[in-house]
mmCIF file of C-alpha atoms in Angstrom:
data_model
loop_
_atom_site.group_PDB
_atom_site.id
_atom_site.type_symbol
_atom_site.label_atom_id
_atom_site.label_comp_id
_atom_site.label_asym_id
_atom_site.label_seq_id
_atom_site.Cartn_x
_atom_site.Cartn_y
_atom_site.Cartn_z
ATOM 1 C CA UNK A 1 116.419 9.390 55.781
ATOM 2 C CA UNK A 2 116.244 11.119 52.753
ATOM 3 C CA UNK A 3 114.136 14.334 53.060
ATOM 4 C CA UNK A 4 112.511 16.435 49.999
ATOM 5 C CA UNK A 5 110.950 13.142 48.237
ATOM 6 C CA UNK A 6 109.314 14.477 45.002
ATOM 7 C CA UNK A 7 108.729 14.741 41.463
ATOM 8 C CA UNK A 8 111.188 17.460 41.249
ATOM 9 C CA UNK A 9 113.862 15.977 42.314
ATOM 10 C CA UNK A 10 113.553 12.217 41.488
ATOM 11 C CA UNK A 11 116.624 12.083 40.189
ATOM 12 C CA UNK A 12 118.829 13.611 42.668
ATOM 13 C CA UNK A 13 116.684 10.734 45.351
ATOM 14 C CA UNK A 14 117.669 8.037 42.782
ATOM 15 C CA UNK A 15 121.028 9.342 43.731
ATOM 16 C CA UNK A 16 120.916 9.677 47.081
ATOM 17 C CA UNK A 17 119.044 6.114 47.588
ATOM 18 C CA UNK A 18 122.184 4.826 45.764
ATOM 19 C CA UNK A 19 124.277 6.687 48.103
ATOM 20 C CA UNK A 20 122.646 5.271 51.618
ATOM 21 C CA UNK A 21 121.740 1.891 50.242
ATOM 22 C CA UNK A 22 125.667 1.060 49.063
ATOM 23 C CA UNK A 23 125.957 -1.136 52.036
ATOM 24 C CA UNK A 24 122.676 -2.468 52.806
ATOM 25 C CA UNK A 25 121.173 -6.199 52.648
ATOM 26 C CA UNK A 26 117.926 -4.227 51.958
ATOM 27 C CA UNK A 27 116.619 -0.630 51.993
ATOM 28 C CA UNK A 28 116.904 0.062 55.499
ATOM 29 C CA UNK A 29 116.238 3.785 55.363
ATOM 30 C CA UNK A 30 113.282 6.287 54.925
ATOM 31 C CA UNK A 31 111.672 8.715 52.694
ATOM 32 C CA UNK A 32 109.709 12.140 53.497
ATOM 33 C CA UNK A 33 107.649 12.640 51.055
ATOM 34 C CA UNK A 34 106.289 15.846 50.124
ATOM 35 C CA UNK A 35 102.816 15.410 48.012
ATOM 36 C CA UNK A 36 103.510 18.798 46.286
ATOM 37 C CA UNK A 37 106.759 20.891 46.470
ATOM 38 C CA UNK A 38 106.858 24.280 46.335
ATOM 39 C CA UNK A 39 102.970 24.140 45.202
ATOM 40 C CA UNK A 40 104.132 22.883 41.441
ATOM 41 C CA UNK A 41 104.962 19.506 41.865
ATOM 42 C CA UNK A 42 102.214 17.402 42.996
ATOM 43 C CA UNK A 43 102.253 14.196 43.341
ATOM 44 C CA UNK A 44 99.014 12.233 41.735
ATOM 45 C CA UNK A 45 98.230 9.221 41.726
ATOM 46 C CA UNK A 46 98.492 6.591 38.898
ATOM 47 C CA UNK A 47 101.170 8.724 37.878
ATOM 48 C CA UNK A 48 104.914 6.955 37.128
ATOM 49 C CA UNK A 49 106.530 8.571 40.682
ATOM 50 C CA UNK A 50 103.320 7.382 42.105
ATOM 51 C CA UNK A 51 104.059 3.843 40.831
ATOM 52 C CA UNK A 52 107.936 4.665 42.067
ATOM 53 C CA UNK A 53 106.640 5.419 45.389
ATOM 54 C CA UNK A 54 104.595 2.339 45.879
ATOM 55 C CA UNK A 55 107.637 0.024 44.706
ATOM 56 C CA UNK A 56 110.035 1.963 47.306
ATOM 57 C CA UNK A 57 107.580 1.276 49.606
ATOM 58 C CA UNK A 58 106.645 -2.208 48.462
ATOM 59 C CA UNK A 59 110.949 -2.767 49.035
ATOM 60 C CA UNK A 60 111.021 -2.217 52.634
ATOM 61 C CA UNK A 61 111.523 1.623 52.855
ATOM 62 C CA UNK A 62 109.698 3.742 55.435
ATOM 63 C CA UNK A 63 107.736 6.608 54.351
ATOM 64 C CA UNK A 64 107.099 9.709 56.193
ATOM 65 C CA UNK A 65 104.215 12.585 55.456
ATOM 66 C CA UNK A 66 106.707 15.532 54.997
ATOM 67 C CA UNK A 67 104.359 18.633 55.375
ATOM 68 C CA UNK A 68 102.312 19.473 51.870
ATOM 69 C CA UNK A 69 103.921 22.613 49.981
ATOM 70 C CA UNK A 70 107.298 22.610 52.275
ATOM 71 C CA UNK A 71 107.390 26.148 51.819
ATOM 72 C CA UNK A 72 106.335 28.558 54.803
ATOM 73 C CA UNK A 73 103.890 31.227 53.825
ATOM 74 C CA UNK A 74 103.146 31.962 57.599
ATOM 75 C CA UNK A 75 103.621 35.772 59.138
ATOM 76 C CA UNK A 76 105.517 34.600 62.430
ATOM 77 C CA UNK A 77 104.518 36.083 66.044
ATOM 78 C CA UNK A 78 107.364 36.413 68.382
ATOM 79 C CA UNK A 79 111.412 37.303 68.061
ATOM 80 C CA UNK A 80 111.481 32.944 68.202
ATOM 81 C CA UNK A 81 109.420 32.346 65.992
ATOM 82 C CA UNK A 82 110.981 34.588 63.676
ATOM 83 C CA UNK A 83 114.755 33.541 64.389
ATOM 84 C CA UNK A 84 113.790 29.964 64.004
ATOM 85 C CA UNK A 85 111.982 31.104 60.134
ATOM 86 C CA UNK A 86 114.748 32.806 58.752
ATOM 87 C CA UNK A 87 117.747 31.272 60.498
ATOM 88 C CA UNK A 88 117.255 27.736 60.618
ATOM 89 C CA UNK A 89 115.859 27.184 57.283
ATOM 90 C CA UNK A 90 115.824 29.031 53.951
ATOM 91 C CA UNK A 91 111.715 29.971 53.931
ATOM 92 C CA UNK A 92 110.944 26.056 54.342
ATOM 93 C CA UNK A 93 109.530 25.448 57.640
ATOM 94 C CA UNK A 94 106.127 25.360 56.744
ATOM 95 C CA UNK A 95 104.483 23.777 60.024
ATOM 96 C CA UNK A 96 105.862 26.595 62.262
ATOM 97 C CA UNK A 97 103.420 29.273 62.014
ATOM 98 C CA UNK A 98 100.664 27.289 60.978
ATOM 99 C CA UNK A 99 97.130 27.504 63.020
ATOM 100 C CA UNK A 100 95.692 24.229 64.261
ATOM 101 C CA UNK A 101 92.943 23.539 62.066
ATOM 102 C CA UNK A 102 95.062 24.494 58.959
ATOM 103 C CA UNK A 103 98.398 22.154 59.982
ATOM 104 C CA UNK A 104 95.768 19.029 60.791
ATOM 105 C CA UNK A 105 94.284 19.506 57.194
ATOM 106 C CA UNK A 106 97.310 19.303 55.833
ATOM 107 C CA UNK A 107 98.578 16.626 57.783
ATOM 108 C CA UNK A 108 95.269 14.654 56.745
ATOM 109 C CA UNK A 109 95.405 15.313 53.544
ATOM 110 C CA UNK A 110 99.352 14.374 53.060
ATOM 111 C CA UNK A 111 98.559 11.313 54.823
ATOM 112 C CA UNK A 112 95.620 10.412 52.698
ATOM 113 C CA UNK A 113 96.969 10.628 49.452
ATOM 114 C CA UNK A 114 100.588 9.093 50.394
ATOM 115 C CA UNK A 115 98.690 6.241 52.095
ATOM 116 C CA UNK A 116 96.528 5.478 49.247
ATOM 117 C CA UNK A 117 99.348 5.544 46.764
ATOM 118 C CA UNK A 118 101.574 3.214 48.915
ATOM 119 C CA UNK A 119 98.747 0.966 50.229
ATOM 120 C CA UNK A 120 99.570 0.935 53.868
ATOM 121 C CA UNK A 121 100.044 3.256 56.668
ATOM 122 C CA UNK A 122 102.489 5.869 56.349
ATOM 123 C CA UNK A 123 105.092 5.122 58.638
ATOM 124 C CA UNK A 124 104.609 8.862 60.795
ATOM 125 C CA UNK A 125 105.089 12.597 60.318
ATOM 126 C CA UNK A 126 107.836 14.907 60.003
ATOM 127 C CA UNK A 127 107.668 18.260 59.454
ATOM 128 C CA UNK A 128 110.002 20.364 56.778
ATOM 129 C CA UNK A 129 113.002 21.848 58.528
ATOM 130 C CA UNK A 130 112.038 19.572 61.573
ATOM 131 C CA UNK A 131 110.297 22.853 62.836
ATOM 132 C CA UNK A 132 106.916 22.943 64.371
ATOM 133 C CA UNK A 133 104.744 25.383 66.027
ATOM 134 C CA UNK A 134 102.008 25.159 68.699
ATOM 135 C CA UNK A 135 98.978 24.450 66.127
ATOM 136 C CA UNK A 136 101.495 21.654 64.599
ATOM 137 C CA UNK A 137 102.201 20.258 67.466
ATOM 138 C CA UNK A 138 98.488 19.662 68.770
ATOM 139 C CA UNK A 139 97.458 18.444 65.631
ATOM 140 C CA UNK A 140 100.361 16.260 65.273
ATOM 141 C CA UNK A 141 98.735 14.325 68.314
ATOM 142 C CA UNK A 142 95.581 14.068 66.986
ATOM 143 C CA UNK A 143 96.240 13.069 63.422
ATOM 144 C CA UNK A 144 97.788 9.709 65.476
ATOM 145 C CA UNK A 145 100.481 9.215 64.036
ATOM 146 C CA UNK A 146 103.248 6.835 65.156
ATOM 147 C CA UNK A 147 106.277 8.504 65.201
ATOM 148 C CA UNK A 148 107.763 11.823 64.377
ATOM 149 C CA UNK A 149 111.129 13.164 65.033
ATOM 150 C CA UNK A 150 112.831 16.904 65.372
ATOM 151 C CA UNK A 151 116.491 17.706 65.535
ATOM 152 C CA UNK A 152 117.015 16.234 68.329
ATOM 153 C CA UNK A 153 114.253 13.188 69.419
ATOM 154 C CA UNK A 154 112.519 10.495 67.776
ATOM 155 C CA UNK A 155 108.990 10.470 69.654
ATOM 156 C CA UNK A 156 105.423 8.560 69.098
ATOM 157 C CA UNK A 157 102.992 11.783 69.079
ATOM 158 C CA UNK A 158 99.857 10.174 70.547
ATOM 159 C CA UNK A 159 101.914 9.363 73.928
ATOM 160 C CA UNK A 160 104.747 11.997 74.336
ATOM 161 C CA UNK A 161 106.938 8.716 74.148
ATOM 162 C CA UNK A 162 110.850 9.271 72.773
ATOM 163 C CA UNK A 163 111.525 6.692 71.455
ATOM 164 C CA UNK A 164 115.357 7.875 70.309
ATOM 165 C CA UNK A 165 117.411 10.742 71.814
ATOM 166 C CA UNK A 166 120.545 12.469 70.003
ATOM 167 C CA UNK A 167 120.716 15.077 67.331
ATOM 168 C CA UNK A 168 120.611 13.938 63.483
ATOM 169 C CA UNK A 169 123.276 14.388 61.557
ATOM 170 C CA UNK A 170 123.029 16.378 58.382
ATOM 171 C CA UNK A 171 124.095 18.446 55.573
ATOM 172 C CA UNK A 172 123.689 22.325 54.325
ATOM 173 C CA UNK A 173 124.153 22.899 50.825
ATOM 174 C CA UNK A 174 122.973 26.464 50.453
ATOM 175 C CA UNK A 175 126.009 28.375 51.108
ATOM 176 C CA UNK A 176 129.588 28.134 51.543
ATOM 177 C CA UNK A 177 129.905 28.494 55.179
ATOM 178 C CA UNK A 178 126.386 25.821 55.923
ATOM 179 C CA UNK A 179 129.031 23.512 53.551
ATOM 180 C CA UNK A 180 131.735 24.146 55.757
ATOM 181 C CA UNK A 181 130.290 23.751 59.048
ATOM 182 C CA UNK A 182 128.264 20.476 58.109
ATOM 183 C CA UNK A 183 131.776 19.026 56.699
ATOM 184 C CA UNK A 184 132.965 19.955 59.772
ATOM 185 C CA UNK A 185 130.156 18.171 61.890
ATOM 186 C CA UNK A 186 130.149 15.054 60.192
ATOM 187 C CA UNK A 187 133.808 14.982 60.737
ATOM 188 C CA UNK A 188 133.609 14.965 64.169
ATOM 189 C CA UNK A 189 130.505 12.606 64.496
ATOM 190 C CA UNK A 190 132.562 10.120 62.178
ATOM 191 C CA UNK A 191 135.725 10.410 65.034
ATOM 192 C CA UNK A 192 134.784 11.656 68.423
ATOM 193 C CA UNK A 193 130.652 11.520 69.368
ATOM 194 C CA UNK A 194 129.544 8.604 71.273
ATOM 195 C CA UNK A 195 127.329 5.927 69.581
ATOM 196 C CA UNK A 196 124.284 6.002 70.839
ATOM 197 C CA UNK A 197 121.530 3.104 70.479
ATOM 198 C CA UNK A 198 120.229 4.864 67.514
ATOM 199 C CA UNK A 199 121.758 7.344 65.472
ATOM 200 C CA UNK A 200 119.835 9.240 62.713
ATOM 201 C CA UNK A 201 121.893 10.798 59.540
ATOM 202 C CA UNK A 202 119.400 13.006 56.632
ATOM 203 C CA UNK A 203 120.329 13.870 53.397
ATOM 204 C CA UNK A 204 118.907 16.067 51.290
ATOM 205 C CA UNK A 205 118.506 16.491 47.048
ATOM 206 C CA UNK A 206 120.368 19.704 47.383
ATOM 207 C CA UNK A 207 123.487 17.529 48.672
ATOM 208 C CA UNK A 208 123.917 15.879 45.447
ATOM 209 C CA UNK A 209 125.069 19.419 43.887
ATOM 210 C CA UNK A 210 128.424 19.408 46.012
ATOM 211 C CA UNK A 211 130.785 16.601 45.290
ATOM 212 C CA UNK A 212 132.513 17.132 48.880
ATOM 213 C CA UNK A 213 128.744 16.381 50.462
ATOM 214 C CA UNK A 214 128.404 13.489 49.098
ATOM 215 C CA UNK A 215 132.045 11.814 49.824
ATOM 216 C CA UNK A 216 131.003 13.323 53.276
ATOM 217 C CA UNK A 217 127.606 11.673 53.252
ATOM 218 C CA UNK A 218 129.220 7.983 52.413
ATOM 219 C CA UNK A 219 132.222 8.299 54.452
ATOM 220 C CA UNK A 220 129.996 9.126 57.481
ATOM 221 C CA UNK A 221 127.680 6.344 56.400
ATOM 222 C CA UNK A 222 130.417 3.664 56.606
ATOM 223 C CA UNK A 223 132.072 5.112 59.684
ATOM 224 C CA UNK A 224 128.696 5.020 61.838
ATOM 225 C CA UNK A 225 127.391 1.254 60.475
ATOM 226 C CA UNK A 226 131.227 0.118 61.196
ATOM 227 C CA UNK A 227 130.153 -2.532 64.364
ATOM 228 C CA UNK A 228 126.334 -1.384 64.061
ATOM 229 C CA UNK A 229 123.434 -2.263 62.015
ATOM 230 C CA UNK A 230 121.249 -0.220 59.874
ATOM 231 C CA UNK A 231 117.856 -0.099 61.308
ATOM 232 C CA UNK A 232 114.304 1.510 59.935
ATOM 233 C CA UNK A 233 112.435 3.681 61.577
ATOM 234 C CA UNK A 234 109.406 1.076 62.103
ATOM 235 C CA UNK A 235 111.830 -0.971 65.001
ATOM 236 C CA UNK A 236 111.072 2.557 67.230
ATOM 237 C CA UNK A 237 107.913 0.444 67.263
ATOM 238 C CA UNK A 238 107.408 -2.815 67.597
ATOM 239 C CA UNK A 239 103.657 -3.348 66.858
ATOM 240 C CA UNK A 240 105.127 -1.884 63.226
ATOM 241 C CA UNK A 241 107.429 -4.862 62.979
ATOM 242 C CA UNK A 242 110.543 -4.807 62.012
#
């Protein structure tokens, strides 16, 4: 999946769709989309990305509702709350200290405009930083969804269903030791962790800055589709087709 899908970095996902796709028949991967970054770079409809969007779409790739602003503005209750803010993302989880009503607008909203740009259902919901809080989560189950995923799970919101265990695999480009320690990682899912059924790898527009990320990236691309297949997200479901 590539995470962070936006205006402001169409480039860098040009790049990274290059990256995943190397090996593919067809795009076999997904995009979270995120209809306005930061809160200055909306996406709008009719626009050129909007048109870009559609044709990913259109080619086979699965789109995901990625939050709205992917920036968290939230004052968080709780020592948890707070580690999981500050320590597990850079000021980006923006579903974790949301209230109900205002995480379900935003999930409507998200999945309005991204559905009516790409002319068909949006494929599920994932939130930025894979971190959600309690008003998230309920909301998450109304909005009906079909699937949405955290560090650890694939699951269909409306049931409690997982639908794909095992962590994802991913990069850190922010500082020298999140480099490091995601080289590291990938290193060791590329040689020693089990294969699972279904194994999930993310990449982010960020990743593109650090050559040794992006060797990383399509060495642990090859090594994991060596005797596999690369799946979408839609075969978690089978009334989605495959």
């Amino acid at each position: 999946s590539i995470h962070d899908v936006s205006p402001k970095f169409e480039g860098k996902v040009d790049r990274l769709a290059d990256l995943v796709s190397r090996d593919m028949p067809a795009p076999r991967y997904a995009m979270l989309v995120v209809p306005d970054h930061w809160g200055d770079s909306p996406i709008r409809a009719g626009t050129p990305f909007a048109s870009r969007l559609r044709a990913w779409s259109d080619s086979g790739v699965d789109m995901f509702v990625h939050g709205w602003f992917h920036l968290d503005r939230s004052e968080h209750d709780g020592a948890l709350a707070r580690f999981k803010a500050k320590r597990m993302t850079a000021g980006e989880g923006e579903f974790l200290g949301l209230d109900h009503d205002t995480a379900r607008s935003r999930m409507a909203d998200g999945r309005k405009l991204i559905e009516d740009i790409i002319g068909r259902p949006a494929a599920g919901f994932i939130a930025p930083a894979w971190l959600y809080g309690e008003g998230a989560m309920r909301a998450l189950g109304e909005e009906g969804f079909a699937l949405a995923e955290d560090h650890m799970k694939v699951w269909r919101p409306t049931t409690g269903e997982v639908v794909a265990k095992g962590p994802v695999i991913t990069w850190a480009s922010r500082s020298r030791g999140r480099i490091a320690s995601s080289l590291a990682v990938a290193a060791v899912a590329r040689a020693a962790l089990p294969r699972r059924p279904w194994m999930r790898l993310a990449v982010h527009p960020g990743d593109t800055n650090v050559p040794a990320l992006t060797d990383s990236i399509a060495r642990t691309v090859a090594s994991l589709s060596r005797g596999a297949r690369f799946a979408r997200y839609r075969e978690l479901l089978p009334a989605m087709g495959a």
